[in-house]
Tab-separated table of C-alpha atoms in Angstrom:
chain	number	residue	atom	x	y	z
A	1	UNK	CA	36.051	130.212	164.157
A	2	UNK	CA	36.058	131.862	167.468
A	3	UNK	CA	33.429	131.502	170.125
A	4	UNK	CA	32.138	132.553	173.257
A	5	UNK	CA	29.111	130.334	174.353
A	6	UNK	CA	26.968	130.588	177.235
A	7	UNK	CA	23.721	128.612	178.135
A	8	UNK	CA	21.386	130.036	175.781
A	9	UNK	CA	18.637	128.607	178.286
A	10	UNK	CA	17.289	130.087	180.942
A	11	UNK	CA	18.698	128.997	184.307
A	12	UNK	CA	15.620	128.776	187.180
A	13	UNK	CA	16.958	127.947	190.752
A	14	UNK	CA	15.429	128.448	194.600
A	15	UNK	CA	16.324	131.430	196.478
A	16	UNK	CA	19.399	129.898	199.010
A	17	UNK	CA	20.864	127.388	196.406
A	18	UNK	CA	24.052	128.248	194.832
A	19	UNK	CA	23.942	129.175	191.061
A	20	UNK	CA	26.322	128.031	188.400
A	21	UNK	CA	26.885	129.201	185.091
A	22	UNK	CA	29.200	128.661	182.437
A	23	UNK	CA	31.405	130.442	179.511
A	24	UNK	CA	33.073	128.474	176.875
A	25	UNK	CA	35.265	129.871	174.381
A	26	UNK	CA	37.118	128.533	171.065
A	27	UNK	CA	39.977	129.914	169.402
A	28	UNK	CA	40.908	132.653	171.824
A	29	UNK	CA	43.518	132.634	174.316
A	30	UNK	CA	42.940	136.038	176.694
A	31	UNK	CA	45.156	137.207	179.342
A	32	UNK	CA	41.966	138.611	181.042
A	33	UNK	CA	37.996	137.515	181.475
A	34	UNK	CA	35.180	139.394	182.916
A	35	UNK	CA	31.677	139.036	183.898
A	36	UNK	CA	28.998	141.249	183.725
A	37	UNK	CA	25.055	141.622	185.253
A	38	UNK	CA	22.524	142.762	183.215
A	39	UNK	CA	18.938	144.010	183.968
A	40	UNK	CA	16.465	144.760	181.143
A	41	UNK	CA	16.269	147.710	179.205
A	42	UNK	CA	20.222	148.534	180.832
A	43	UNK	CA	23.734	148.520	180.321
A	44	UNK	CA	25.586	145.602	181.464
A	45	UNK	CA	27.388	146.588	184.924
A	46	UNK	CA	30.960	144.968	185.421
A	47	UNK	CA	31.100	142.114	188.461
A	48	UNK	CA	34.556	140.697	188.290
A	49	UNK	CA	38.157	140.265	186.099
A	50	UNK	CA	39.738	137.329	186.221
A	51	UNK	CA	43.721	137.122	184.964
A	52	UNK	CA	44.782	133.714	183.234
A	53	UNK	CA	47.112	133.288	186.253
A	54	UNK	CA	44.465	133.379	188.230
A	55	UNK	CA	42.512	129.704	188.987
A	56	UNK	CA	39.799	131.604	191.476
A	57	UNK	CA	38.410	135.060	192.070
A	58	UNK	CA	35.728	135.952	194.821
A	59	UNK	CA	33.600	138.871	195.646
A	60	UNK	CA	31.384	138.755	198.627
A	61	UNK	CA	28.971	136.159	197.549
A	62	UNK	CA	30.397	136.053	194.038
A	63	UNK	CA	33.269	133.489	192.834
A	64	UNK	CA	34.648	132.927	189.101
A	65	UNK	CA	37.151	130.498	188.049
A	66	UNK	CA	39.492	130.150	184.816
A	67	UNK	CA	40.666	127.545	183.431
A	68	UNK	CA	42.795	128.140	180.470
A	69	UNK	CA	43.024	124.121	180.116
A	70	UNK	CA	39.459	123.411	179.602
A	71	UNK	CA	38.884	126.920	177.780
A	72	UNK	CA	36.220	127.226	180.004
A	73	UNK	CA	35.083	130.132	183.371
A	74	UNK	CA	32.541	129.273	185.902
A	75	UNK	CA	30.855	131.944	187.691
A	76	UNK	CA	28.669	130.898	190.810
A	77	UNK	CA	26.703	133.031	192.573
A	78	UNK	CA	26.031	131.692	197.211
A	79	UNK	CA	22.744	132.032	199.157
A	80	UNK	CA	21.269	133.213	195.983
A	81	UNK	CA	18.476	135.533	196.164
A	82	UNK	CA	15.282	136.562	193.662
A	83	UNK	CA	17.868	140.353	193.600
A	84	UNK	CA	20.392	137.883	191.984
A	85	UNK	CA	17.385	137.265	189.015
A	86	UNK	CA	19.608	139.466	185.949
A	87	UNK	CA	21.377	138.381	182.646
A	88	UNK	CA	24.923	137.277	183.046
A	89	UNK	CA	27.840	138.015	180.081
A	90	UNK	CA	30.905	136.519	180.270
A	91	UNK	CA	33.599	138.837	178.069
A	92	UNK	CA	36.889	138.399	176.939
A	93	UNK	CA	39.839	140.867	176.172
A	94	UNK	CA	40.355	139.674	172.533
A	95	UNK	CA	42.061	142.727	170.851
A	96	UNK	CA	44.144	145.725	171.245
A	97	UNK	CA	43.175	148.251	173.886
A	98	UNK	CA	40.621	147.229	175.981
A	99	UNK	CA	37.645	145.915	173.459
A	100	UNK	CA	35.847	143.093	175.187
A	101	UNK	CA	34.258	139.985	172.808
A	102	UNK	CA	30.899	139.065	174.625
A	103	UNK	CA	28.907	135.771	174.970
A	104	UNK	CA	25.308	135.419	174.669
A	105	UNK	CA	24.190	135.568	178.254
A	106	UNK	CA	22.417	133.334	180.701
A	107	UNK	CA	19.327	134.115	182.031
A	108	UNK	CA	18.879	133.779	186.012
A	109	UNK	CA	15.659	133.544	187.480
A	110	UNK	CA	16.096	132.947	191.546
A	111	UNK	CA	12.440	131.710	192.984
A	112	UNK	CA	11.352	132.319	196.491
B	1	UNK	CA	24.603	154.486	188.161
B	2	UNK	CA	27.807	154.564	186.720
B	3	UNK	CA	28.071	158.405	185.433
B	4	UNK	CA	27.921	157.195	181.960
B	5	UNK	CA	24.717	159.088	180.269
B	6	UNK	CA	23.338	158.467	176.815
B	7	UNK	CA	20.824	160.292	174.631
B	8	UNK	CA	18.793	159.794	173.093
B	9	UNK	CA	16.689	156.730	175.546
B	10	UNK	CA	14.953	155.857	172.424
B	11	UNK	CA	14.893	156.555	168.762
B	12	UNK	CA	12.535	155.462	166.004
B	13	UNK	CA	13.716	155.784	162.494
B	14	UNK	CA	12.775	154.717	158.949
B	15	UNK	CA	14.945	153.091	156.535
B	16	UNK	CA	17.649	154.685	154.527
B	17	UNK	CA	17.812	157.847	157.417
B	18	UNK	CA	20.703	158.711	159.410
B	19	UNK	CA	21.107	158.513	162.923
B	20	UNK	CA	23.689	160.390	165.997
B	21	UNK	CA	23.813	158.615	169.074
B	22	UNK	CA	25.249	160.533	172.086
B	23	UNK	CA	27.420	159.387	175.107
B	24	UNK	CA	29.071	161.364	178.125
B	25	UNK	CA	31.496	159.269	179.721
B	26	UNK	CA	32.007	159.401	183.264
B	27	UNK	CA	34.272	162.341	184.534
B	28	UNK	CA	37.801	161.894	183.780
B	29	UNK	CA	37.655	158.413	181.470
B	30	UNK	CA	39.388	159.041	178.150
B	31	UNK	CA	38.205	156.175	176.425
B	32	UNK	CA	34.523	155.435	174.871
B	33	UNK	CA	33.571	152.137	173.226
B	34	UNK	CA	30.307	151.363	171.235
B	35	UNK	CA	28.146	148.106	171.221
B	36	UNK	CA	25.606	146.838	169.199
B	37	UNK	CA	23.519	144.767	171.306
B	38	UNK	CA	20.577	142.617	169.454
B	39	UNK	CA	17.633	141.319	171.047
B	40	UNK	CA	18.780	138.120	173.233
B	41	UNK	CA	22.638	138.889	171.892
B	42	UNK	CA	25.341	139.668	173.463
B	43	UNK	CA	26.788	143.135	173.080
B	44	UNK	CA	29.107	143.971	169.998
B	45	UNK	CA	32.230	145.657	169.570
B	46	UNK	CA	31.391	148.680	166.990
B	47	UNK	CA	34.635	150.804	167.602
B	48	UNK	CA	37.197	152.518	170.106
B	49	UNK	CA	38.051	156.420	170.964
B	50	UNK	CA	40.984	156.845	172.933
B	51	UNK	CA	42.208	160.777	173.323
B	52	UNK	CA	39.633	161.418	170.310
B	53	UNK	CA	41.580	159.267	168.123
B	54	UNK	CA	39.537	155.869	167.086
B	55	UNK	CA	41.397	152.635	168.287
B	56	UNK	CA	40.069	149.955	167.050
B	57	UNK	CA	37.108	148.503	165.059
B	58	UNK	CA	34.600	145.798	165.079
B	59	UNK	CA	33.285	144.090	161.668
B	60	UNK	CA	30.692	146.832	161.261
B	61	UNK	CA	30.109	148.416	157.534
B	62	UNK	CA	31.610	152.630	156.973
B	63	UNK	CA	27.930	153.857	157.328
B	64	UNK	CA	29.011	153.636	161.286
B	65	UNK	CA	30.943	155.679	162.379
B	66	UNK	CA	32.415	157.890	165.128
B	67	UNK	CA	33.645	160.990	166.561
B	68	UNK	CA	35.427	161.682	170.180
B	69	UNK	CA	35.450	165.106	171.685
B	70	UNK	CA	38.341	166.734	173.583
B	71	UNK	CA	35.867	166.800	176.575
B	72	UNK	CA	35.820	162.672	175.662
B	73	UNK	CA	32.508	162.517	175.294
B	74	UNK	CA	31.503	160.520	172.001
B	75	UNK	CA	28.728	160.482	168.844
B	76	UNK	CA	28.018	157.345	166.766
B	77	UNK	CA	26.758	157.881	164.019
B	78	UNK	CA	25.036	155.806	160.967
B	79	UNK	CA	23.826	156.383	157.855
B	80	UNK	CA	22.078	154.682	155.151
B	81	UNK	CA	19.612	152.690	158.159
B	82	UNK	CA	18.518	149.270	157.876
B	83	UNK	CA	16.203	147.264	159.166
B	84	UNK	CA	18.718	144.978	160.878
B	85	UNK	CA	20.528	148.374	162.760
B	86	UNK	CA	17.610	148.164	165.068
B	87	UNK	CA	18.913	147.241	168.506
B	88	UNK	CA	20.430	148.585	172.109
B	89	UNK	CA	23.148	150.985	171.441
B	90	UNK	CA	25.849	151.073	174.213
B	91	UNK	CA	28.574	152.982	175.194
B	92	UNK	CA	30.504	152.545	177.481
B	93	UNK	CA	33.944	154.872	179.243
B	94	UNK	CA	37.271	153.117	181.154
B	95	UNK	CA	39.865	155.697	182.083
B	96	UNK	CA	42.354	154.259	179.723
B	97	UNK	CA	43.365	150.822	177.487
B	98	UNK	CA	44.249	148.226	179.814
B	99	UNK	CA	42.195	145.032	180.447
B	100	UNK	CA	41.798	146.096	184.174
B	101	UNK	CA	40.342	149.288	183.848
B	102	UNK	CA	36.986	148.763	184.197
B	103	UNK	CA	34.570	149.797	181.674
B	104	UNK	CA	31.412	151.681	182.398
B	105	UNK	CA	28.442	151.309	180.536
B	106	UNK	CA	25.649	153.841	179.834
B	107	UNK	CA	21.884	152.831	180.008
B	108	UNK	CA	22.223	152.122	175.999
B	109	UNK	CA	19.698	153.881	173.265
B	110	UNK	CA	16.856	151.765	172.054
B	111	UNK	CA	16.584	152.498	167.847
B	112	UNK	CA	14.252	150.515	166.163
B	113	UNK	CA	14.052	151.039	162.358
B	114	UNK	CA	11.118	150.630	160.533
């Protein structure tokens, strides 16, 4: 069956460190992946896309990689800070038009 | 904020009622999608307008369904409520189908069904 798996435990790291999470999929194959913040109680707000071609995107402190190998996207976040503290989604393009297929989510909590 | 409204914030409804969720996409997107998102989930792909004709569809029952306006704002609506339809409701607008238009989500409505 197809999957799209995130840590499903919260991640707790000091403000400064770098921050690493991780998206997993089974079964799919997309041409496109995406990640996503979201705070409680609101809609998720789009970060980055990433195209399969693609080994490495990066956004002012921000930086995703895709690797279509290992079915697998790491998203770190630099010189986190307790601002960074959200949900992250990881979503893939896994249809017609633009419908995304979401993972869980990985909590963040950056500590002073 | 991303321009995307929904109404209502929150919505508390018993069993076997009917619900219409509302969502104005930002100015000039086309396209609305709808997700069910469950506590701790991840959202869920409901259904698609594009140009007020649906474009797609998640593996959610008939008692959902959907309208698009030629102003491209959007309505979910579902009937027949159970217990397990309480969650957030999002929608979100892209200005057009391709993977890298970016989508913008709405705040979400809150229904809880008792």
């Amino acid at each position: 069956s197809q999957k799209i798996e995130q840590n499903s435990e919260a991640l707790n790291i000091q403000e400064g460190k770098t921050a690493t999470l991780t998206c997993n999929y089974t079964n799919y194959s997309p041409a496109y992946l995406q990640w996503y913040r979201q705070d409680p109680g609101r809609g998720p707000v789009f970060l980055l896309l990433i195209r399969e071609n693609e080994k490495e995107k990066r956004k002012e402190r921000l930086k995703v990689t895709f690797d279509t190998t290992l079915k697998q996207s790491l998203f770190h976040i630099t010189a986190s800070q307790p601002a960074d503290s959200a949900t992250y989604l990881c979503a893939l393009f896994t249809g017609g038009g633009n419908k995304l297929t979401f993972g869980t989510g990985t909590q963040l909590k950056v500590e002073l | 904020e991303t321009g995307v409204t929904q109404s209502p914030t929150h919505l508390i409804k018993t069993r076997g009622q009917q619900v219409t969720l509302r969502c104005s996409s930002q100015s000039g997107h086309n396209t609305v999608s709808w997700y069910q998102q469950a506590l701790g989930q991840g959202p869920q792909f409901i259904f698609q307008y594009y140009r007020e004709e649906e474009n797609g569809r998640g593996n959610f029952p008939p008692r959902f369904s959907g309208l698009q306006f030629p102003n491209y704002s959007s309505e979910l609506n579902v009937n027949a409520l159970e217990l397990d339809d309480s969650a957030l409701y999002l929608c979100a607008s892209s200005l057009g189908l391709a993977p890298q238009e970016t989508q913008y989500f709405g705040p979400g409505t809150r229904l809880l069904v008792l």
